[in-house]
Amino acid sequence: MLNGKTAVITGASRGIGAAIARKLAECGANIAVIYNGNKEKAIAIVAEAETKGVKAMAYQCNVANFEECSAAIKKITEDFGKFEILINNAGINKDMLMLQMKEADFDDVLDINLKGAFNMIKHSYRQFMKQRYGKIVNITSVAGIMGNAGQTNYAASKAGMIGLTKSVAKELAGRNVCCNAIAPGFVETDMTEAFLNRPEITDTIPLKRMGRPEEIASLAAFLADNVSDYITGEVIRIDGGLAM
Ligand code: NAP
């Protein structure tokens, strides 16, 4: 369903981003896999995508760095001609109570999670405007909707991403560019390793289990596809009912 389209996915070396890259390739999209430190894992995702008959390439880029994002978008545009889908998924957490949180812990999380999405959209903006088509999907979190003790930095970055999503959606709607956000709850990845097999966590989730990266990927594929053309500025929770 995404045949002939190209997708740029940040944080695609592991976890949710890797699952999104796999899913979009499975749907026929060419993929630009952006990683920060895990080159080998990114290259493995590229190799896997190529077996599905699509073009795939890996790019190192720290999304917190404005110039690196500019260079990555430029290179991707040269390599693929253009791209229609941008998935802002790269993210980190540095959880602790505000009492212990250092200024750098706040800045690092905001710089990667929120400014990273700004940087990538900023450098793709003209292209999306010119081609009068685009699908931007930002991976936020239920923490950005509900707040969470121990996550003042993370929740602020994810709430900011929701504001960013709705504002970009309003700015670019006239150019037929949709911008939506996905707000996962607990998903089984490296980020939530500490929460695995902890009944006190799953007991708080109405569906009584954590989500799988593939489940987030299916929703991202839906938002990247033409079938969702009339959805923009939306934040879709995918959390087993956690934030209901
Ligand atoms: P993960 O397994 O820890 O993977 C994080 C990914 O982000 C990796 O590919 C990593 O690249 C990349 N990354 C980190 N810092 C980066 C930087 N400065 N520049 C570029 N890439 C960077 O995390 P995940 O659980 O899949 O999370 C993916 C997204 O979903 C995040 O935005 C997270 O906040 C959000 N989310 C996750 C959950 C959850 O329960 N897991 C819930 C809600 C929202 P390298 O591998 O190269 O380091």
PDB file of C-alpha atoms in Angstrom, residues 31-232:
ATOM      1  CA  ILE A  31      13.193   3.484   3.904  1.00  0.00           C
ATOM      2  CA  ALA A  32      15.862   5.854   5.230  1.00  0.00           C
ATOM      3  CA  VAL A  33      16.905   4.431   8.588  1.00  0.00           C
ATOM      4  CA  ILE A  34      18.283   7.052  10.973  1.00  0.00           C
ATOM      5  CA  TYR A  35      20.324   5.878  13.954  1.00  0.00           C
ATOM      6  CA  ASN A  36      22.543   7.563  16.506  1.00  0.00           C
ATOM      7  CA  GLY A  37      25.067   5.041  17.866  1.00  0.00           C
ATOM      8  CA  ASN A  38      23.947   1.590  16.738  1.00  0.00           C
ATOM      9  CA  LYS A  39      25.260   1.356  13.176  1.00  0.00           C
ATOM     10  CA  GLU A  40      25.254  -2.454  13.073  1.00  0.00           C
ATOM     11  CA  LYS A  41      21.624  -2.693  14.104  1.00  0.00           C
ATOM     12  CA  ALA A  42      20.659  -0.012  11.564  1.00  0.00           C
ATOM     13  CA  ILE A  43      22.488  -1.883   8.820  1.00  0.00           C
ATOM     14  CA  ALA A  44      20.688  -5.102   9.790  1.00  0.00           C
ATOM     15  CA  ILE A  45      17.324  -3.310   9.399  1.00  0.00           C
ATOM     16  CA  VAL A  46      18.452  -2.063   5.970  1.00  0.00           C
ATOM     17  CA  ALA A  47      19.466  -5.586   4.900  1.00  0.00           C
ATOM     18  CA  GLU A  48      16.140  -6.991   6.099  1.00  0.00           C
ATOM     19  CA  ALA A  49      14.209  -4.306   4.192  1.00  0.00           C
ATOM     20  CA  GLU A  50      16.154  -5.007   1.007  1.00  0.00           C
ATOM     21  CA  THR A  51      14.947  -8.619   1.080  1.00  0.00           C
ATOM     22  CA  LYS A  52      11.438  -7.168   0.674  1.00  0.00           C
ATOM     23  CA  GLY A  53      12.478  -5.540  -2.608  1.00  0.00           C
ATOM     24  CA  VAL A  54      12.583  -1.925  -1.447  1.00  0.00           C
ATOM     25  CA  LYS A  55      15.451   0.551  -1.411  1.00  0.00           C
ATOM     26  CA  ALA A  56      16.885   1.098   2.066  1.00  0.00           C
ATOM     27  CA  MET A  57      19.827   3.088   3.426  1.00  0.00           C
ATOM     28  CA  ALA A  58      21.159   3.931   6.891  1.00  0.00           C
ATOM     29  CA  TYR A  59      22.212   7.399   8.088  1.00  0.00           C
ATOM     30  CA  GLN A  60      23.960   8.412  11.295  1.00  0.00           C
ATOM     31  CA  CYS A  61      22.421  11.562  12.738  1.00  0.00           C
ATOM     32  CA  ASN A  62      22.019  12.956  16.226  1.00  0.00           C
ATOM     33  CA  VAL A  63      18.547  14.435  15.918  1.00  0.00           C
ATOM     34  CA  ALA A  64      19.309  16.969  18.658  1.00  0.00           C
ATOM     35  CA  ASN A  65      21.821  18.616  16.323  1.00  0.00           C
ATOM     36  CA  PHE A  66      20.253  21.092  13.882  1.00  0.00           C
ATOM     37  CA  GLU A  67      23.094  20.942  11.330  1.00  0.00           C
ATOM     38  CA  GLU A  68      23.313  17.138  11.402  1.00  0.00           C
ATOM     39  CA  CYS A  69      19.569  16.942  10.666  1.00  0.00           C
ATOM     40  CA  SER A  70      19.981  19.386   7.789  1.00  0.00           C
ATOM     41  CA  ALA A  71      22.821  17.299   6.330  1.00  0.00           C
ATOM     42  CA  ALA A  72      20.911  14.020   6.778  1.00  0.00           C
ATOM     43  CA  ILE A  73      17.759  15.344   5.071  1.00  0.00           C
ATOM     44  CA  LYS A  74      19.870  16.747   2.217  1.00  0.00           C
ATOM     45  CA  LYS A  75      21.665  13.418   1.706  1.00  0.00           C
ATOM     46  CA  ILE A  76      18.439  11.406   1.909  1.00  0.00           C
ATOM     47  CA  THR A  77      16.811  13.689  -0.673  1.00  0.00           C
ATOM     48  CA  GLU A  78      19.818  13.219  -2.978  1.00  0.00           C
ATOM     49  CA  ASP A  79      19.783   9.432  -2.504  1.00  0.00           C
ATOM     50  CA  PHE A  80      16.019   8.880  -2.864  1.00  0.00           C
ATOM     51  CA  GLY A  81      14.960  11.897  -4.962  1.00  0.00           C
ATOM     52  CA  LYS A  82      12.252  12.842  -2.452  1.00  0.00           C
ATOM     53  CA  PHE A  83      10.397  11.447   0.520  1.00  0.00           C
ATOM     54  CA  GLU A  84       6.765  11.599   1.527  1.00  0.00           C
ATOM     55  CA  ILE A  85       6.763  10.148   5.040  1.00  0.00           C
ATOM     56  CA  LEU A  86       8.627  11.380   8.119  1.00  0.00           C
ATOM     57  CA  ILE A  87       8.421   9.427  11.372  1.00  0.00           C
ATOM     58  CA  ASN A  88       9.900  11.270  14.367  1.00  0.00           C
ATOM     59  CA  ASN A  89      10.491   8.394  16.731  1.00  0.00           C
ATOM     60  CA  ALA A  90      14.002   8.912  18.217  1.00  0.00           C
ATOM     61  CA  GLY A  91      13.789   9.416  21.938  1.00  0.00           C
ATOM     62  CA  ILE A  92      15.409   8.874  25.311  1.00  0.00           C
ATOM     63  CA  ASN A  93      14.383   9.000  28.934  1.00  0.00           C
ATOM     64  CA  LYS A  94      16.325  10.009  32.033  1.00  0.00           C
ATOM     65  CA  ASP A  95      13.813   9.285  34.745  1.00  0.00           C
ATOM     66  CA  MET A  96      14.196  10.595  38.288  1.00  0.00           C
ATOM     67  CA  LEU A  97      12.333  12.817  40.692  1.00  0.00           C
ATOM     68  CA  MET A  98      12.785  16.502  40.003  1.00  0.00           C
ATOM     69  CA  LEU A  99      14.595  16.768  43.322  1.00  0.00           C
ATOM     70  CA  GLN A 100      17.484  14.750  41.874  1.00  0.00           C
ATOM     71  CA  MET A 101      17.194  15.948  38.283  1.00  0.00           C
ATOM     72  CA  LYS A 102      20.094  17.994  36.987  1.00  0.00           C
ATOM     73  CA  GLU A 103      19.682  20.749  34.428  1.00  0.00           C
ATOM     74  CA  ALA A 104      21.526  18.600  31.870  1.00  0.00           C
ATOM     75  CA  ASP A 105      19.055  15.715  32.425  1.00  0.00           C
ATOM     76  CA  PHE A 106      16.223  18.046  31.498  1.00  0.00           C
ATOM     77  CA  ASP A 107      18.024  19.611  28.538  1.00  0.00           C
ATOM     78  CA  ASP A 108      19.191  16.292  27.038  1.00  0.00           C
ATOM     79  CA  VAL A 109      15.687  14.815  27.010  1.00  0.00           C
ATOM     80  CA  LEU A 110      14.101  17.984  25.609  1.00  0.00           C
ATOM     81  CA  ASP A 111      16.846  18.360  22.984  1.00  0.00           C
ATOM     82  CA  ILE A 112      16.474  14.825  21.622  1.00  0.00           C
ATOM     83  CA  ASN A 113      12.751  14.192  22.039  1.00  0.00           C
ATOM     84  CA  LEU A 114      11.268  17.589  21.232  1.00  0.00           C
ATOM     85  CA  LYS A 115      13.887  19.645  19.435  1.00  0.00           C
ATOM     86  CA  GLY A 116      14.852  16.537  17.460  1.00  0.00           C
ATOM     87  CA  ALA A 117      11.345  16.409  15.986  1.00  0.00           C
ATOM     88  CA  PHE A 118      11.447  20.163  15.311  1.00  0.00           C
ATOM     89  CA  ASN A 119      14.824  19.815  13.558  1.00  0.00           C
ATOM     90  CA  MET A 120      13.639  17.026  11.277  1.00  0.00           C
ATOM     91  CA  ILE A 121      10.351  18.739  10.387  1.00  0.00           C
ATOM     92  CA  LYS A 122      12.089  22.095   9.867  1.00  0.00           C
ATOM     93  CA  HIS A 123      14.476  20.636   7.297  1.00  0.00           C
ATOM     94  CA  SER A 124      11.700  18.708   5.504  1.00  0.00           C
ATOM     95  CA  TYR A 125       9.175  21.551   5.568  1.00  0.00           C
ATOM     96  CA  ARG A 126       9.932  23.187   2.196  1.00  0.00           C
ATOM     97  CA  GLN A 127       9.980  19.838   0.428  1.00  0.00           C
ATOM     98  CA  PHE A 128       6.593  18.885   1.861  1.00  0.00           C
ATOM     99  CA  MET A 129       5.184  22.298   0.925  1.00  0.00           C
ATOM    100  CA  LYS A 130       6.500  22.085  -2.625  1.00  0.00           C
ATOM    101  CA  GLN A 131       5.312  18.554  -3.299  1.00  0.00           C
ATOM    102  CA  ARG A 132       1.926  19.343  -1.721  1.00  0.00           C
ATOM    103  CA  TYR A 133       1.912  16.002  -0.003  1.00  0.00           C
ATOM    104  CA  GLY A 134       3.361  14.537   3.148  1.00  0.00           C
ATOM    105  CA  LYS A 135       2.701  12.404   6.200  1.00  0.00           C
ATOM    106  CA  ILE A 136       4.421  13.330   9.449  1.00  0.00           C
ATOM    107  CA  VAL A 137       4.015  10.996  12.410  1.00  0.00           C
ATOM    108  CA  ASN A 138       5.437  11.992  15.788  1.00  0.00           C
ATOM    109  CA  ILE A 139       5.880   9.374  18.493  1.00  0.00           C
ATOM    110  CA  THR A 140       4.855  11.018  21.736  1.00  0.00           C
ATOM    111  CA  SER A 141       3.729   9.178  24.882  1.00  0.00           C
ATOM    112  CA  VAL A 142       0.826   8.904  27.292  1.00  0.00           C
ATOM    113  CA  ALA A 143       3.242  10.576  29.749  1.00  0.00           C
ATOM    114  CA  GLY A 144       2.757  13.748  27.685  1.00  0.00           C
ATOM    115  CA  ILE A 145      -0.998  13.496  28.225  1.00  0.00           C
ATOM    116  CA  MET A 146      -1.177  12.337  31.857  1.00  0.00           C
ATOM    117  CA  GLY A 147       2.159  13.494  33.297  1.00  0.00           C
ATOM    118  CA  ASN A 148       4.164  11.051  35.389  1.00  0.00           C
ATOM    119  CA  ALA A 149       6.066  11.364  38.657  1.00  0.00           C
ATOM    120  CA  GLY A 150       9.765  10.863  37.919  1.00  0.00           C
ATOM    121  CA  GLN A 151       9.383  11.989  34.316  1.00  0.00           C
ATOM    122  CA  THR A 152       9.121  15.791  34.423  1.00  0.00           C
ATOM    123  CA  ASN A 153      11.664  16.069  31.600  1.00  0.00           C
ATOM    124  CA  TYR A 154      10.230  13.231  29.501  1.00  0.00           C
ATOM    125  CA  ALA A 155       6.556  14.204  30.006  1.00  0.00           C
ATOM    126  CA  ALA A 156       7.333  17.850  29.180  1.00  0.00           C
ATOM    127  CA  SER A 157       9.109  16.797  25.967  1.00  0.00           C
ATOM    128  CA  LYS A 158       6.200  14.563  24.942  1.00  0.00           C
ATOM    129  CA  ALA A 159       3.541  17.172  25.810  1.00  0.00           C
ATOM    130  CA  GLY A 160       5.573  19.647  23.753  1.00  0.00           C
ATOM    131  CA  MET A 161       5.507  17.210  20.883  1.00  0.00           C
ATOM    132  CA  ILE A 162       1.715  17.205  20.978  1.00  0.00           C
ATOM    133  CA  GLY A 163       1.663  21.013  20.656  1.00  0.00           C
ATOM    134  CA  LEU A 164       4.209  20.773  17.871  1.00  0.00           C
ATOM    135  CA  THR A 165       2.086  18.167  16.058  1.00  0.00           C
ATOM    136  CA  LYS A 166      -1.122  20.203  16.173  1.00  0.00           C
ATOM    137  CA  SER A 167       0.630  23.426  15.130  1.00  0.00           C
ATOM    138  CA  VAL A 168       2.421  21.793  12.182  1.00  0.00           C
ATOM    139  CA  ALA A 169      -0.878  20.138  11.206  1.00  0.00           C
ATOM    140  CA  LYS A 170      -2.538  23.574  11.089  1.00  0.00           C
ATOM    141  CA  GLU A 171       0.359  25.184   9.187  1.00  0.00           C
ATOM    142  CA  LEU A 172       0.627  22.488   6.538  1.00  0.00           C
ATOM    143  CA  ALA A 173      -2.984  21.358   6.095  1.00  0.00           C
ATOM    144  CA  GLY A 174      -3.407  23.742   3.151  1.00  0.00           C
ATOM    145  CA  ARG A 175      -0.545  21.909   1.434  1.00  0.00           C
ATOM    146  CA  ASN A 176      -2.157  18.509   1.900  1.00  0.00           C
ATOM    147  CA  VAL A 177       0.396  17.482   4.513  1.00  0.00           C
ATOM    148  CA  CYS A 178      -0.941  15.573   7.515  1.00  0.00           C
ATOM    149  CA  CYS A 179       0.791  15.621  10.882  1.00  0.00           C
ATOM    150  CA  ASN A 180      -0.332  13.271  13.636  1.00  0.00           C
ATOM    151  CA  ALA A 181       1.013  11.862  16.871  1.00  0.00           C
ATOM    152  CA  ILE A 182       0.978   8.391  18.343  1.00  0.00           C
ATOM    153  CA  ALA A 183       0.940   8.171  22.140  1.00  0.00           C
ATOM    154  CA  PRO A 184       2.007   4.714  23.281  1.00  0.00           C
ATOM    155  CA  GLY A 185       1.734   3.442  26.835  1.00  0.00           C
ATOM    156  CA  PHE A 186       4.211   0.817  28.051  1.00  0.00           C
ATOM    157  CA  VAL A 187       5.824  -0.968  25.077  1.00  0.00           C
ATOM    158  CA  GLU A 188       8.365  -3.790  25.327  1.00  0.00           C
ATOM    159  CA  THR A 189      11.684  -2.247  24.228  1.00  0.00           C
ATOM    160  CA  ASP A 190      15.101  -1.447  25.683  1.00  0.00           C
ATOM    161  CA  MET A 191      13.594   1.727  27.140  1.00  0.00           C
ATOM    162  CA  THR A 192      11.197  -0.214  29.354  1.00  0.00           C
ATOM    163  CA  GLU A 193      13.515  -3.111  30.215  1.00  0.00           C
ATOM    164  CA  ALA A 194      13.181  -2.315  33.917  1.00  0.00           C
ATOM    165  CA  PHE A 195       9.391  -2.742  33.743  1.00  0.00           C
ATOM    166  CA  LEU A 196       9.317  -6.169  32.090  1.00  0.00           C
ATOM    167  CA  ASN A 197       7.684  -8.988  34.068  1.00  0.00           C
ATOM    168  CA  ARG A 198       6.439  -6.625  36.761  1.00  0.00           C
ATOM    169  CA  PRO A 199       2.800  -7.422  37.613  1.00  0.00           C
ATOM    170  CA  GLU A 200       2.476  -4.124  39.519  1.00  0.00           C
ATOM    171  CA  ILE A 201       2.941  -2.400  36.134  1.00  0.00           C
ATOM    172  CA  THR A 202       0.674  -4.623  34.032  1.00  0.00           C
ATOM    173  CA  ASP A 203      -2.007  -4.500  36.743  1.00  0.00           C
ATOM    174  CA  THR A 204      -2.401  -0.760  36.057  1.00  0.00           C
ATOM    175  CA  ILE A 205      -3.146  -1.454  32.371  1.00  0.00           C
ATOM    176  CA  PRO A 206      -6.776  -2.393  31.608  1.00  0.00           C
ATOM    177  CA  LEU A 207      -5.636  -4.904  28.946  1.00  0.00           C
ATOM    178  CA  LYS A 208      -3.179  -6.359  31.507  1.00  0.00           C
ATOM    179  CA  ARG A 209      -0.115  -6.463  29.273  1.00  0.00           C
ATOM    180  CA  MET A 210       2.501  -4.215  27.742  1.00  0.00           C
ATOM    181  CA  GLY A 211       2.278  -3.329  24.061  1.00  0.00           C
ATOM    182  CA  ARG A 212       4.472  -4.776  21.328  1.00  0.00           C
ATOM    183  CA  PRO A 213       6.545  -2.562  18.989  1.00  0.00           C
ATOM    184  CA  GLU A 214       4.746  -4.179  16.024  1.00  0.00           C
ATOM    185  CA  GLU A 215       1.422  -2.864  17.321  1.00  0.00           C
ATOM    186  CA  ILE A 216       2.746   0.706  17.288  1.00  0.00           C
ATOM    187  CA  ALA A 217       4.202   0.058  13.830  1.00  0.00           C
ATOM    188  CA  SER A 218       0.807  -0.953  12.400  1.00  0.00           C
ATOM    189  CA  LEU A 219      -0.699   2.333  13.596  1.00  0.00           C
ATOM    190  CA  ALA A 220       2.238   4.276  12.126  1.00  0.00           C
ATOM    191  CA  ALA A 221       1.714   2.493   8.789  1.00  0.00           C
ATOM    192  CA  PHE A 222      -1.972   3.471   8.859  1.00  0.00           C
ATOM    193  CA  LEU A 223      -1.094   7.135   9.486  1.00  0.00           C
ATOM    194  CA  ALA A 224       1.544   7.018   6.731  1.00  0.00           C
ATOM    195  CA  ASP A 225      -0.925   5.649   4.207  1.00  0.00           C
ATOM    196  CA  ASN A 226      -3.523   7.383   2.018  1.00  0.00           C
ATOM    197  CA  VAL A 227      -6.328   5.609   3.889  1.00  0.00           C
ATOM    198  CA  SER A 228      -5.818   8.127   6.715  1.00  0.00           C
ATOM    199  CA  ASP A 229      -5.779  11.203   4.461  1.00  0.00           C
ATOM    200  CA  TYR A 230      -8.599  12.909   6.383  1.00  0.00           C
ATOM    201  CA  ILE A 231      -6.842  12.609   9.777  1.00  0.00           C
ATOM    202  CA  THR A 232      -4.559  15.440  10.851  1.00  0.00           C
TER     203      THR A 232
END
